[in-house]
PDB file of N, CA and C in Angstrom:
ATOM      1  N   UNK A 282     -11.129   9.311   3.326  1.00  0.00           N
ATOM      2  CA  UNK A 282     -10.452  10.348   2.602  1.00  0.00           C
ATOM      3  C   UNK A 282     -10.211   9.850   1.178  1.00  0.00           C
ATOM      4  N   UNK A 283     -10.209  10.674   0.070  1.00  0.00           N
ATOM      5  CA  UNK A 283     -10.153  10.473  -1.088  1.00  0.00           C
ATOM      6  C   UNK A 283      -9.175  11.143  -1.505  1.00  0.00           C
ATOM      7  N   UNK A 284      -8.184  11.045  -2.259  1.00  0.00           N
ATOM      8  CA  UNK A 284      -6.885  11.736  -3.269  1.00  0.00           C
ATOM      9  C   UNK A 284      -7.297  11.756  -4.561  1.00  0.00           C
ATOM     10  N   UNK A 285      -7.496  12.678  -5.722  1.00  0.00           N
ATOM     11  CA  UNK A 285      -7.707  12.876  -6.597  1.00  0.00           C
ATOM     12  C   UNK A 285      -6.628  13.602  -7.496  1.00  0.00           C
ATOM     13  N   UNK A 286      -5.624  14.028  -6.658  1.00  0.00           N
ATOM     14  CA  UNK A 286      -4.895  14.933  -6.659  1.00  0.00           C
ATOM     15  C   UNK A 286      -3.366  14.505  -6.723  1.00  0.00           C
ATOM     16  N   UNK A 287      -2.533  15.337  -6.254  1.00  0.00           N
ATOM     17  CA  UNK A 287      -0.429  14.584  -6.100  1.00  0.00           C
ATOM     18  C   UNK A 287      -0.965  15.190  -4.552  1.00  0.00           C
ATOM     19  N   UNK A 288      -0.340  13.873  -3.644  1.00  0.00           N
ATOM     20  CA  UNK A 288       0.094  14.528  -2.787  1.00  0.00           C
ATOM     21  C   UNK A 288       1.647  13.545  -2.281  1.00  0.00           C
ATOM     22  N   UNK A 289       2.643  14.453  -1.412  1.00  0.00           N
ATOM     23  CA  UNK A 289       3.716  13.857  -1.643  1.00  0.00           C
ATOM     24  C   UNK A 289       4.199  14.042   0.689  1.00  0.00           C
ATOM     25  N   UNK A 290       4.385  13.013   0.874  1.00  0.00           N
ATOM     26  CA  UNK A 290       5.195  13.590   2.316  1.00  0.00           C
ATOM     27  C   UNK A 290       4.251  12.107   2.935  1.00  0.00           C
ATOM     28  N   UNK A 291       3.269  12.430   4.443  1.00  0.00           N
ATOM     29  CA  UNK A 291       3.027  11.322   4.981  1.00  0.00           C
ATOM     30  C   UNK A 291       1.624  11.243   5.359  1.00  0.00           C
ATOM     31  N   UNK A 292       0.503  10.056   4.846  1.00  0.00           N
ATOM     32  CA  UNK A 292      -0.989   9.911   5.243  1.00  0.00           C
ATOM     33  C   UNK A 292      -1.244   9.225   6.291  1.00  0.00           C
ATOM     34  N   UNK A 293      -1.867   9.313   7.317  1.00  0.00           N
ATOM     35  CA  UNK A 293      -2.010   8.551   8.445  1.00  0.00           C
ATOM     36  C   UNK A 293      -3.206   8.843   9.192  1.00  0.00           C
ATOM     37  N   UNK A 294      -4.502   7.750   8.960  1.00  0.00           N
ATOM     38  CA  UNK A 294      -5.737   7.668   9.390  1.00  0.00           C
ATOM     39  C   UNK A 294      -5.855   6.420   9.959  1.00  0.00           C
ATOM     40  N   UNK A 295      -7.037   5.879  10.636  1.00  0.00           N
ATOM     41  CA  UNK A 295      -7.817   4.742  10.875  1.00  0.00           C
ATOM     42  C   UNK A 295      -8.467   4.665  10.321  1.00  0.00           C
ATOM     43  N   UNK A 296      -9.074   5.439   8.880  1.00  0.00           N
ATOM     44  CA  UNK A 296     -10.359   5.281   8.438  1.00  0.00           C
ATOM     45  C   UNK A 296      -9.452   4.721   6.752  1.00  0.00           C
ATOM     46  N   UNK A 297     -10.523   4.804   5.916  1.00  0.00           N
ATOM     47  CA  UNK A 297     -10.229   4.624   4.410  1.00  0.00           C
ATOM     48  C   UNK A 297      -9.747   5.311   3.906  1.00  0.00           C
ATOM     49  N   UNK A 298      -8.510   5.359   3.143  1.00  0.00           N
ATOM     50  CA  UNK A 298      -7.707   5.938   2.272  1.00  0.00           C
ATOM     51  C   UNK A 298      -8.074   5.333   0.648  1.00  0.00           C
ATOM     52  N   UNK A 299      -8.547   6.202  -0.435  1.00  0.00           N
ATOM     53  CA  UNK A 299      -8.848   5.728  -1.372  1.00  0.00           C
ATOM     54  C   UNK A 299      -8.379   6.978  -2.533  1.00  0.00           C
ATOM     55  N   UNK A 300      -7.285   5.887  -3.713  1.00  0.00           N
ATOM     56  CA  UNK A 300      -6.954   6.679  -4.094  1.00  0.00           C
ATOM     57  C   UNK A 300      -7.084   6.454  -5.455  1.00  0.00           C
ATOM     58  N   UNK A 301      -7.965   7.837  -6.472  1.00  0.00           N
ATOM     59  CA  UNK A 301      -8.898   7.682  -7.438  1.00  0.00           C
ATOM     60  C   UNK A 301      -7.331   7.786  -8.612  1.00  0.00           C
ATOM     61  N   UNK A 302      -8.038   7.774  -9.696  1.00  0.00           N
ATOM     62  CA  UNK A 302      -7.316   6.728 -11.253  1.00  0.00           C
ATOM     63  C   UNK A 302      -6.303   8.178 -11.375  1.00  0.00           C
ATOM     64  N   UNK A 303      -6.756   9.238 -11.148  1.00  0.00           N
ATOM     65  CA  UNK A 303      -5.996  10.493 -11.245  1.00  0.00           C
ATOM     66  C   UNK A 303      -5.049  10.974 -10.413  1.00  0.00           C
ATOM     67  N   UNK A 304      -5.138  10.139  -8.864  1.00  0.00           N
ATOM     68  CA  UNK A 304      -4.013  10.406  -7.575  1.00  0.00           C
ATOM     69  C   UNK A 304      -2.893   9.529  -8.161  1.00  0.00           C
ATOM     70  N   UNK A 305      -1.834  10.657  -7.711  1.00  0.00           N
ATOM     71  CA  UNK A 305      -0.219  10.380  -7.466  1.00  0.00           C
ATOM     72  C   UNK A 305      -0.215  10.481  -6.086  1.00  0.00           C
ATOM     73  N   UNK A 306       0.620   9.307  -5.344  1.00  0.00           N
ATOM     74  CA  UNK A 306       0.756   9.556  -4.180  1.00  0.00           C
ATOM     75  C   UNK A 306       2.255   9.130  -3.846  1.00  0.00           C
ATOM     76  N   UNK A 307       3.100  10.386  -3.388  1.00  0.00           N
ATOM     77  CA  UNK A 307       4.525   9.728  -3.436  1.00  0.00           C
ATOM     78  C   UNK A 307       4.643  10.147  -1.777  1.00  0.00           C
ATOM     79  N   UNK A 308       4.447   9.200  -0.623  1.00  0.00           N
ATOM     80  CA  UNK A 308       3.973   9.123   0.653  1.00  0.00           C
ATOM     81  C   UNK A 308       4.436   7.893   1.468  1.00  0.00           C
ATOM     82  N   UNK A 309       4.552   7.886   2.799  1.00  0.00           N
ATOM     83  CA  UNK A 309       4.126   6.843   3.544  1.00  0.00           C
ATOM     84  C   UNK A 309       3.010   6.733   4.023  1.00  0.00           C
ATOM     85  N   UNK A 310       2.074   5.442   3.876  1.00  0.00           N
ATOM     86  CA  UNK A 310       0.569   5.547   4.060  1.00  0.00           C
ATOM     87  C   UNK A 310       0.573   4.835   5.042  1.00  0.00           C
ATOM     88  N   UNK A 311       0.007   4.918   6.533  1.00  0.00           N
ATOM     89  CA  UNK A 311      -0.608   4.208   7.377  1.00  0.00           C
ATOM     90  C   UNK A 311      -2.357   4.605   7.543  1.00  0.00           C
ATOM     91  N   UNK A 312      -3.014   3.465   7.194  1.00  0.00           N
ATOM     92  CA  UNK A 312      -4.674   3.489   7.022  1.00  0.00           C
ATOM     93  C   UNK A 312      -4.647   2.231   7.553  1.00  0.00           C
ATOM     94  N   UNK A 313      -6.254   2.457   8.016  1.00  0.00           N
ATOM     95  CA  UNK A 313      -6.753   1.670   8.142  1.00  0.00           C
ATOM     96  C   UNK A 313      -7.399  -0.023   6.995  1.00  0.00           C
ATOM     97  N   UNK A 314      -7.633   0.998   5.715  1.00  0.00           N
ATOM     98  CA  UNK A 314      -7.811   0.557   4.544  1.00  0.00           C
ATOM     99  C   UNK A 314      -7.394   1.781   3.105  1.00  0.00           C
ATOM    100  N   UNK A 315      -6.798   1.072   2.413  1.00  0.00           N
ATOM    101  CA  UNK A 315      -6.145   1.385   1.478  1.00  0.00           C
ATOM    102  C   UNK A 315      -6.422   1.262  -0.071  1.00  0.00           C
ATOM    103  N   UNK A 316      -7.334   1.921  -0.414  1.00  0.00           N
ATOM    104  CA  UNK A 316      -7.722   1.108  -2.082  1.00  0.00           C
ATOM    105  C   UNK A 316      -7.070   2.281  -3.161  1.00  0.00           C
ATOM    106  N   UNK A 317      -6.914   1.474  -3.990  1.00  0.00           N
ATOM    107  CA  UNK A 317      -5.518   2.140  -5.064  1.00  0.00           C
ATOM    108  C   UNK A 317      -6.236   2.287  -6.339  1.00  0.00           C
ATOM    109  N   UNK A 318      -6.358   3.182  -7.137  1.00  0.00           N
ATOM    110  CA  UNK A 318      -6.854   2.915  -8.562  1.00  0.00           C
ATOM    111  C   UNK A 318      -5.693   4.127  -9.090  1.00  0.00           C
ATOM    112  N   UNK A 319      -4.804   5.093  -8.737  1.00  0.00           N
ATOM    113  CA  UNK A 319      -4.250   5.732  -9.258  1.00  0.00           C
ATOM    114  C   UNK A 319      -2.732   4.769  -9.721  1.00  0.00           C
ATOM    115  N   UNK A 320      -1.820   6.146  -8.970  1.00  0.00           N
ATOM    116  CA  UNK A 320      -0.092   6.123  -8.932  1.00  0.00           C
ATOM    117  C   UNK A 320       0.277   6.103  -7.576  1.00  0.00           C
ATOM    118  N   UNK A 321       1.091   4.941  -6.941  1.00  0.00           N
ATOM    119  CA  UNK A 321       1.792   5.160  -5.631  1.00  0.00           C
ATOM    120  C   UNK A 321       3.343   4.945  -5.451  1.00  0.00           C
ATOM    121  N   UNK A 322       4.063   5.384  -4.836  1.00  0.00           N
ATOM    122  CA  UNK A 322       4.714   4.988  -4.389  1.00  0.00           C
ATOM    123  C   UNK A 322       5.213   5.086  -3.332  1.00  0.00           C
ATOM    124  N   UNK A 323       6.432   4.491  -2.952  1.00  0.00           N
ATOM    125  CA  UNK A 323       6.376   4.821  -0.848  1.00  0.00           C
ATOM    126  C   UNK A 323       6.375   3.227  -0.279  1.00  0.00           C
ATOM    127  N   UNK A 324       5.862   3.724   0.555  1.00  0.00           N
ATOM    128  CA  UNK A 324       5.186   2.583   1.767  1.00  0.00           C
ATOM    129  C   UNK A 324       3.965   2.570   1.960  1.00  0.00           C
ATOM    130  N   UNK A 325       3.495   1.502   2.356  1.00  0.00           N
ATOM    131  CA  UNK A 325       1.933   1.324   2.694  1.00  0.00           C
ATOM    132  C   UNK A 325       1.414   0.518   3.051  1.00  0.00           C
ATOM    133  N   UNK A 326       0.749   0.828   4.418  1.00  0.00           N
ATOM    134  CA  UNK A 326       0.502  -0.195   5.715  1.00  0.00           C
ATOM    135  C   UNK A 326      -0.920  -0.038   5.728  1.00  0.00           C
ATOM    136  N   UNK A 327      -1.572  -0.901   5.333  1.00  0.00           N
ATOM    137  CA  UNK A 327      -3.256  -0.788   5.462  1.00  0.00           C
ATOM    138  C   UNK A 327      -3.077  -2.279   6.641  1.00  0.00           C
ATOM    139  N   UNK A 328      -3.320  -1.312   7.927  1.00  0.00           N
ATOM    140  CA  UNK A 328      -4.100  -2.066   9.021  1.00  0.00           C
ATOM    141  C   UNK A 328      -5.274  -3.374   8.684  1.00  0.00           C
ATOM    142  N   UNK A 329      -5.731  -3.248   7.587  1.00  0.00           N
ATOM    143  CA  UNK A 329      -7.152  -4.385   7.649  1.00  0.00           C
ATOM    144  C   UNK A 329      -6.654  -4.744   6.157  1.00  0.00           C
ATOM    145  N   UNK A 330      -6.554  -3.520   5.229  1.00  0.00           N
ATOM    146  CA  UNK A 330      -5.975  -4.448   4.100  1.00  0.00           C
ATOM    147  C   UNK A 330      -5.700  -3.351   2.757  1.00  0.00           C
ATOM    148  N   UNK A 331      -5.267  -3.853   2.497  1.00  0.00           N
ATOM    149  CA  UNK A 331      -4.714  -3.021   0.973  1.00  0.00           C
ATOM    150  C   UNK A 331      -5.522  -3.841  -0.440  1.00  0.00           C
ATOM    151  N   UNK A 332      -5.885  -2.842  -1.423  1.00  0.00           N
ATOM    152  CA  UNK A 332      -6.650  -3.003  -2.515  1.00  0.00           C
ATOM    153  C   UNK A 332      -5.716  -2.449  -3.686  1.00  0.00           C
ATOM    154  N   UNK A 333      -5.192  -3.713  -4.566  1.00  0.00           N
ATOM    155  CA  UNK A 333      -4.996  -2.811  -5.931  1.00  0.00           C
ATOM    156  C   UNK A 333      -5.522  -3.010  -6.692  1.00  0.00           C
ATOM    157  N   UNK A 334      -5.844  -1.796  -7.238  1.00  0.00           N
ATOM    158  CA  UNK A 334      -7.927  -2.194  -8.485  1.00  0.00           C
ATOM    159  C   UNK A 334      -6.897  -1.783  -9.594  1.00  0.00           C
ATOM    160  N   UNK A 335      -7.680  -2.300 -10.466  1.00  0.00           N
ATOM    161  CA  UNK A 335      -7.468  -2.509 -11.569  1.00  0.00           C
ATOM    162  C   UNK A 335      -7.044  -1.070 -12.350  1.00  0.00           C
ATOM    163  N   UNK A 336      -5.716  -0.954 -12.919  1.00  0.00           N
ATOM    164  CA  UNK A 336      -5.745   0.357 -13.617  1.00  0.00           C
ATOM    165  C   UNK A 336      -4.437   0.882 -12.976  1.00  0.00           C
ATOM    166  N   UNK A 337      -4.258   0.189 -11.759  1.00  0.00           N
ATOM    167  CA  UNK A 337      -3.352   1.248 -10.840  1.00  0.00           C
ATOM    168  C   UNK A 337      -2.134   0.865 -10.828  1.00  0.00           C
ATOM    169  N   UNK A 338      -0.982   1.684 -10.671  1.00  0.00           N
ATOM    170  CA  UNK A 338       0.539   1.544 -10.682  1.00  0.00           C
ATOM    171  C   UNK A 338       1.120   2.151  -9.306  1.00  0.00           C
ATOM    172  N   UNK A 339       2.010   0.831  -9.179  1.00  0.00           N
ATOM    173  CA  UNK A 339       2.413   1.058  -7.363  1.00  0.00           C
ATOM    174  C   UNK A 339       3.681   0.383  -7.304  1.00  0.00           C
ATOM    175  N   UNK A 340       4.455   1.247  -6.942  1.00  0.00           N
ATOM    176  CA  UNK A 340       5.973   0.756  -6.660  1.00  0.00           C
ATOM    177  C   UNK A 340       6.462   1.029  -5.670  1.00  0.00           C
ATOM    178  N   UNK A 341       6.266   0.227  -4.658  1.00  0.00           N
ATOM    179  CA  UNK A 341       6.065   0.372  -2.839  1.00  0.00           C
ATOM    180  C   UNK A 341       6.310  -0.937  -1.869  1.00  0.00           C
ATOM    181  N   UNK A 342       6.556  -0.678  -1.079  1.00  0.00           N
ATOM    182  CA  UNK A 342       6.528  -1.736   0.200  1.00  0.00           C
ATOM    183  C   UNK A 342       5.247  -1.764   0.752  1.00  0.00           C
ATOM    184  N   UNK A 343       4.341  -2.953   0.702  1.00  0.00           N
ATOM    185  CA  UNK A 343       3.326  -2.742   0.991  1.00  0.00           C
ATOM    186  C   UNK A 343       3.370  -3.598   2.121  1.00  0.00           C
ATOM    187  N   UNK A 344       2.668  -3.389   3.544  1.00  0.00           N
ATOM    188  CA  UNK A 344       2.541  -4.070   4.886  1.00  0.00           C
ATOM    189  C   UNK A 344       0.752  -4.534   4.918  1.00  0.00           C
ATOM    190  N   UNK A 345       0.767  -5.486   5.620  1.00  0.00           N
ATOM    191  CA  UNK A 345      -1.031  -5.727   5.590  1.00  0.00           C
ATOM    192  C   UNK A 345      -1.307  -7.225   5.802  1.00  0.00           C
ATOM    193  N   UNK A 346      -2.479  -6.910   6.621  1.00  0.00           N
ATOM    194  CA  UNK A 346      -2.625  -8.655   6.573  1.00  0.00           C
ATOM    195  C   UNK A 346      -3.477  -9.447   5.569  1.00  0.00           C
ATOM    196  N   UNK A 347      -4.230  -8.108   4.909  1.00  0.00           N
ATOM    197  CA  UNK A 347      -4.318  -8.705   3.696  1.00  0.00           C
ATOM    198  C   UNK A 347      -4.599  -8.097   2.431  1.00  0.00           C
ATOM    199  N   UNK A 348      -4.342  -8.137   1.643  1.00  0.00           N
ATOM    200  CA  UNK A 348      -3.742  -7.923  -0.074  1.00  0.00           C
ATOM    201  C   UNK A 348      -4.808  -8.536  -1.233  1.00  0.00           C
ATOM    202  N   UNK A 349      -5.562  -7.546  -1.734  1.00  0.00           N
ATOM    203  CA  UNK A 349      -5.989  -7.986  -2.783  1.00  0.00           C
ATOM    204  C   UNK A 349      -5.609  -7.024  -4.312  1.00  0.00           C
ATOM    205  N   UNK A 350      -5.315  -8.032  -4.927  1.00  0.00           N
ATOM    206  CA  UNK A 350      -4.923  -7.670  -6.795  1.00  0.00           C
ATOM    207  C   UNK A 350      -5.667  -8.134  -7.620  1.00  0.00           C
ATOM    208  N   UNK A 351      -6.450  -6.610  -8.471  1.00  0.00           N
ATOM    209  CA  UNK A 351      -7.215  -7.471  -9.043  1.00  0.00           C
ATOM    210  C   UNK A 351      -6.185  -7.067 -10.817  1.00  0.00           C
ATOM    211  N   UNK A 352      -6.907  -7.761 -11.594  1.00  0.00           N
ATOM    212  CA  UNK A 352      -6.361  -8.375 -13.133  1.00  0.00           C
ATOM    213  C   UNK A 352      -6.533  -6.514 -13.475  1.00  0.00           C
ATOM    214  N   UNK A 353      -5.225  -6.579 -14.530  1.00  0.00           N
ATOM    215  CA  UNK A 353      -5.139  -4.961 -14.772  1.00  0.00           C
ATOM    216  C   UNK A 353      -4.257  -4.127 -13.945  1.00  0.00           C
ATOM    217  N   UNK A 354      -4.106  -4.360 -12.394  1.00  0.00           N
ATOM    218  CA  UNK A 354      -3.185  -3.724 -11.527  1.00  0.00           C
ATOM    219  C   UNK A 354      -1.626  -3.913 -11.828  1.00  0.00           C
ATOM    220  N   UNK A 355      -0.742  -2.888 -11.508  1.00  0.00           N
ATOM    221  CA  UNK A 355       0.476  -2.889 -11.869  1.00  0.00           C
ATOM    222  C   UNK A 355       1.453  -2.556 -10.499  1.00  0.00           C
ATOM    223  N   UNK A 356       1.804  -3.985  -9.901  1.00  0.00           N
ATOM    224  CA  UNK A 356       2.963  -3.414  -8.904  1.00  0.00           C
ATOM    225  C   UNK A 356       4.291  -4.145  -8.833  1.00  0.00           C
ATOM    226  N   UNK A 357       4.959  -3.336  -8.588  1.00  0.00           N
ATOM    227  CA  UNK A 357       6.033  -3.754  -8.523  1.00  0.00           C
ATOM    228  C   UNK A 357       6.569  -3.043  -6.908  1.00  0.00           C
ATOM    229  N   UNK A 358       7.559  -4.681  -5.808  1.00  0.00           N
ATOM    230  CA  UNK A 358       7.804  -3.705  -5.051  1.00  0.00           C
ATOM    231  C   UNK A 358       8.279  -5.159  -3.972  1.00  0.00           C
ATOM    232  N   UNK A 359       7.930  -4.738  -2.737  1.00  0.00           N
ATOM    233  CA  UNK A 359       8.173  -5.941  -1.707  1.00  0.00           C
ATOM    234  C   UNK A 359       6.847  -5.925  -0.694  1.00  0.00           C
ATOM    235  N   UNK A 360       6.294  -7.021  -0.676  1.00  0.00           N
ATOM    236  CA  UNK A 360       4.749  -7.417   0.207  1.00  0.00           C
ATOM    237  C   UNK A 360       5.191  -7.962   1.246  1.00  0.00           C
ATOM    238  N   UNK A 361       4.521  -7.565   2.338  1.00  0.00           N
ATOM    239  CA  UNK A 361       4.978  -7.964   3.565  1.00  0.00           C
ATOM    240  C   UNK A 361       3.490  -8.284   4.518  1.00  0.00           C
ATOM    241  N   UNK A 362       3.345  -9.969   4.656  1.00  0.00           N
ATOM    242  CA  UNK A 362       1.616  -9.821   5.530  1.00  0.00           C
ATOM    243  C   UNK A 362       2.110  -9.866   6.808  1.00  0.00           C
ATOM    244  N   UNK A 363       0.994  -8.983   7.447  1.00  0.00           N
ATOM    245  CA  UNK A 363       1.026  -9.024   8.926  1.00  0.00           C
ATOM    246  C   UNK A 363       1.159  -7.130   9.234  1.00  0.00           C
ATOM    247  N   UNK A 364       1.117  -7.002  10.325  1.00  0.00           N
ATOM    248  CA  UNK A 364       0.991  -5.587  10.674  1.00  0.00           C
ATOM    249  C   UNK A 364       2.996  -5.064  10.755  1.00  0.00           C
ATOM    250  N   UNK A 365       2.975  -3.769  10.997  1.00  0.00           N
ATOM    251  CA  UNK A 365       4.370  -3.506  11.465  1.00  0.00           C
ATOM    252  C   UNK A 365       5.371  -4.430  12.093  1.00  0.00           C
ATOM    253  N   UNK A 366       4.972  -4.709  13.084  1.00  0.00           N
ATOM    254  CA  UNK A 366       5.675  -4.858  14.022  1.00  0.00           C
ATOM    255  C   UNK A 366       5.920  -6.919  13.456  1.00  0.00           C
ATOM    256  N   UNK A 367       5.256  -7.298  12.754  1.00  0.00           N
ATOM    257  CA  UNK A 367       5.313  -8.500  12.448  1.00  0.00           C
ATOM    258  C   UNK A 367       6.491  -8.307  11.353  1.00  0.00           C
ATOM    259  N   UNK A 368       6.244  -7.235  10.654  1.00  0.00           N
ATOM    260  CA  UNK A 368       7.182  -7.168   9.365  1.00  0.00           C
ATOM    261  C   UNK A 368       8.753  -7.019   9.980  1.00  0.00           C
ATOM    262  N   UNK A 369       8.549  -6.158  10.915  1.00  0.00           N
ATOM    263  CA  UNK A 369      10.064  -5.616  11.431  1.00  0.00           C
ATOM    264  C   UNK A 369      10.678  -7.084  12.132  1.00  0.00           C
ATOM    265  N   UNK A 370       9.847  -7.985  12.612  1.00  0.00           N
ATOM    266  CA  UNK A 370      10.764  -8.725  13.016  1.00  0.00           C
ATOM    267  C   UNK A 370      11.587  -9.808  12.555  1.00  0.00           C
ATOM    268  N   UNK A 371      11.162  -9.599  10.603  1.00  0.00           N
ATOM    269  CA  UNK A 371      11.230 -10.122   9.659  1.00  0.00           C
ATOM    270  C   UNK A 371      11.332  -9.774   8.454  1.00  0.00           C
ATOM    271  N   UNK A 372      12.639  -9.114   8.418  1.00  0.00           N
ATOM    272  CA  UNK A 372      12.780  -8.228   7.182  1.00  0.00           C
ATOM    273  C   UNK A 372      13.251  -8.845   6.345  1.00  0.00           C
ATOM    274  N   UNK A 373      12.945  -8.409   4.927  1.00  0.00           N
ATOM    275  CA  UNK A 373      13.122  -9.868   3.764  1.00  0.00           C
ATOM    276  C   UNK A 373      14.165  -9.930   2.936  1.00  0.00           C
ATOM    277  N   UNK A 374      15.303  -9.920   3.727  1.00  0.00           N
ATOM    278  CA  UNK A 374      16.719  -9.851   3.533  1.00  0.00           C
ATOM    279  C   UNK A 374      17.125 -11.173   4.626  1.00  0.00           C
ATOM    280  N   UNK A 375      16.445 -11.399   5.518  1.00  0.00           N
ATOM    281  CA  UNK A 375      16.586 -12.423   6.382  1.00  0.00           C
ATOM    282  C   UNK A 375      16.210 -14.055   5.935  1.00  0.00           C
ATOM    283  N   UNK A 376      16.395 -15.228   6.107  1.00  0.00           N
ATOM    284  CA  UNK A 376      15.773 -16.330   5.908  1.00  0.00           C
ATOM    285  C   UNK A 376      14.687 -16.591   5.685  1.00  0.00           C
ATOM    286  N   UNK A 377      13.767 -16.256   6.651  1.00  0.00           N
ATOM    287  CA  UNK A 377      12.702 -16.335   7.392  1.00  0.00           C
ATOM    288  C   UNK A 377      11.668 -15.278   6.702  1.00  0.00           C
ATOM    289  N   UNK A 378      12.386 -14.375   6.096  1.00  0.00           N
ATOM    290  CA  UNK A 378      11.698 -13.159   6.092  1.00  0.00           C
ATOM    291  C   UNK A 378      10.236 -13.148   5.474  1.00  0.00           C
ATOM    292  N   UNK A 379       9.488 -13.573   5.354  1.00  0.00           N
ATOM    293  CA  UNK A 379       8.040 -13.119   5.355  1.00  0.00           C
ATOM    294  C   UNK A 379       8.035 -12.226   3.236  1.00  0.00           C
ATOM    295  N   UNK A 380       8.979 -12.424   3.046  1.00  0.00           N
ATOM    296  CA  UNK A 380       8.421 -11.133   1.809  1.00  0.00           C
ATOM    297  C   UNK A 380       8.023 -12.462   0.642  1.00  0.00           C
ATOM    298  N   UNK A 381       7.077 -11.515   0.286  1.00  0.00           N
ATOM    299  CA  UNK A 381       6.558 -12.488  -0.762  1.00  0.00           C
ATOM    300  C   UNK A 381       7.257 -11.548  -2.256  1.00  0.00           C
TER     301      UNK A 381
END
């Protein structure tokens, strides 16, 4: 699926979520994969992994086991690796907590 567009409320696939230089996305995202070149904010759980390309602005909780930023990307927010249920048992207010 591709966003080109605003969309605002909740995305939830297994497949690719990709969101072009012109998407606003003010959402909770659960995907499978997640690539960013627009506006996000929210939450966002890419199952396999989250992408912020270059250009893009994201002010979000991002979940994932893995995270790539490339030079040019703009986020600000709290990163959390590992899937849900890894994050919840380690919220980053805790010691331990996992937030990078």
């Amino acid at each position: 699926m591709r966003v080109d567009g605003r969309v605002k409320g909740r995305i939830v696939s297994d497949n690719t979520l990709i969101i072009g230089e012109t998407g606003q996305v003010d959402a909770e995202i659960d995907c499978g994969v997640v690539s960013i070149r627009g506006r996000v904010t929210g939450q966002v759980h890419g199952r396999q992994r989250i992408e912020l390309l270059s250009g893009c602005r994201v002010l979000a909780t991002l979940v994932s086991p893995k995270l790539l930023i490339e030079d040019g990307a703009f986020f600000q927010g709290d990163c959390r690796m590992g899937g849900p249920t890894e994050a919840a048992k380690h919220p980053p207010d805790t010691p331990e907590g996992g937030s990078i």
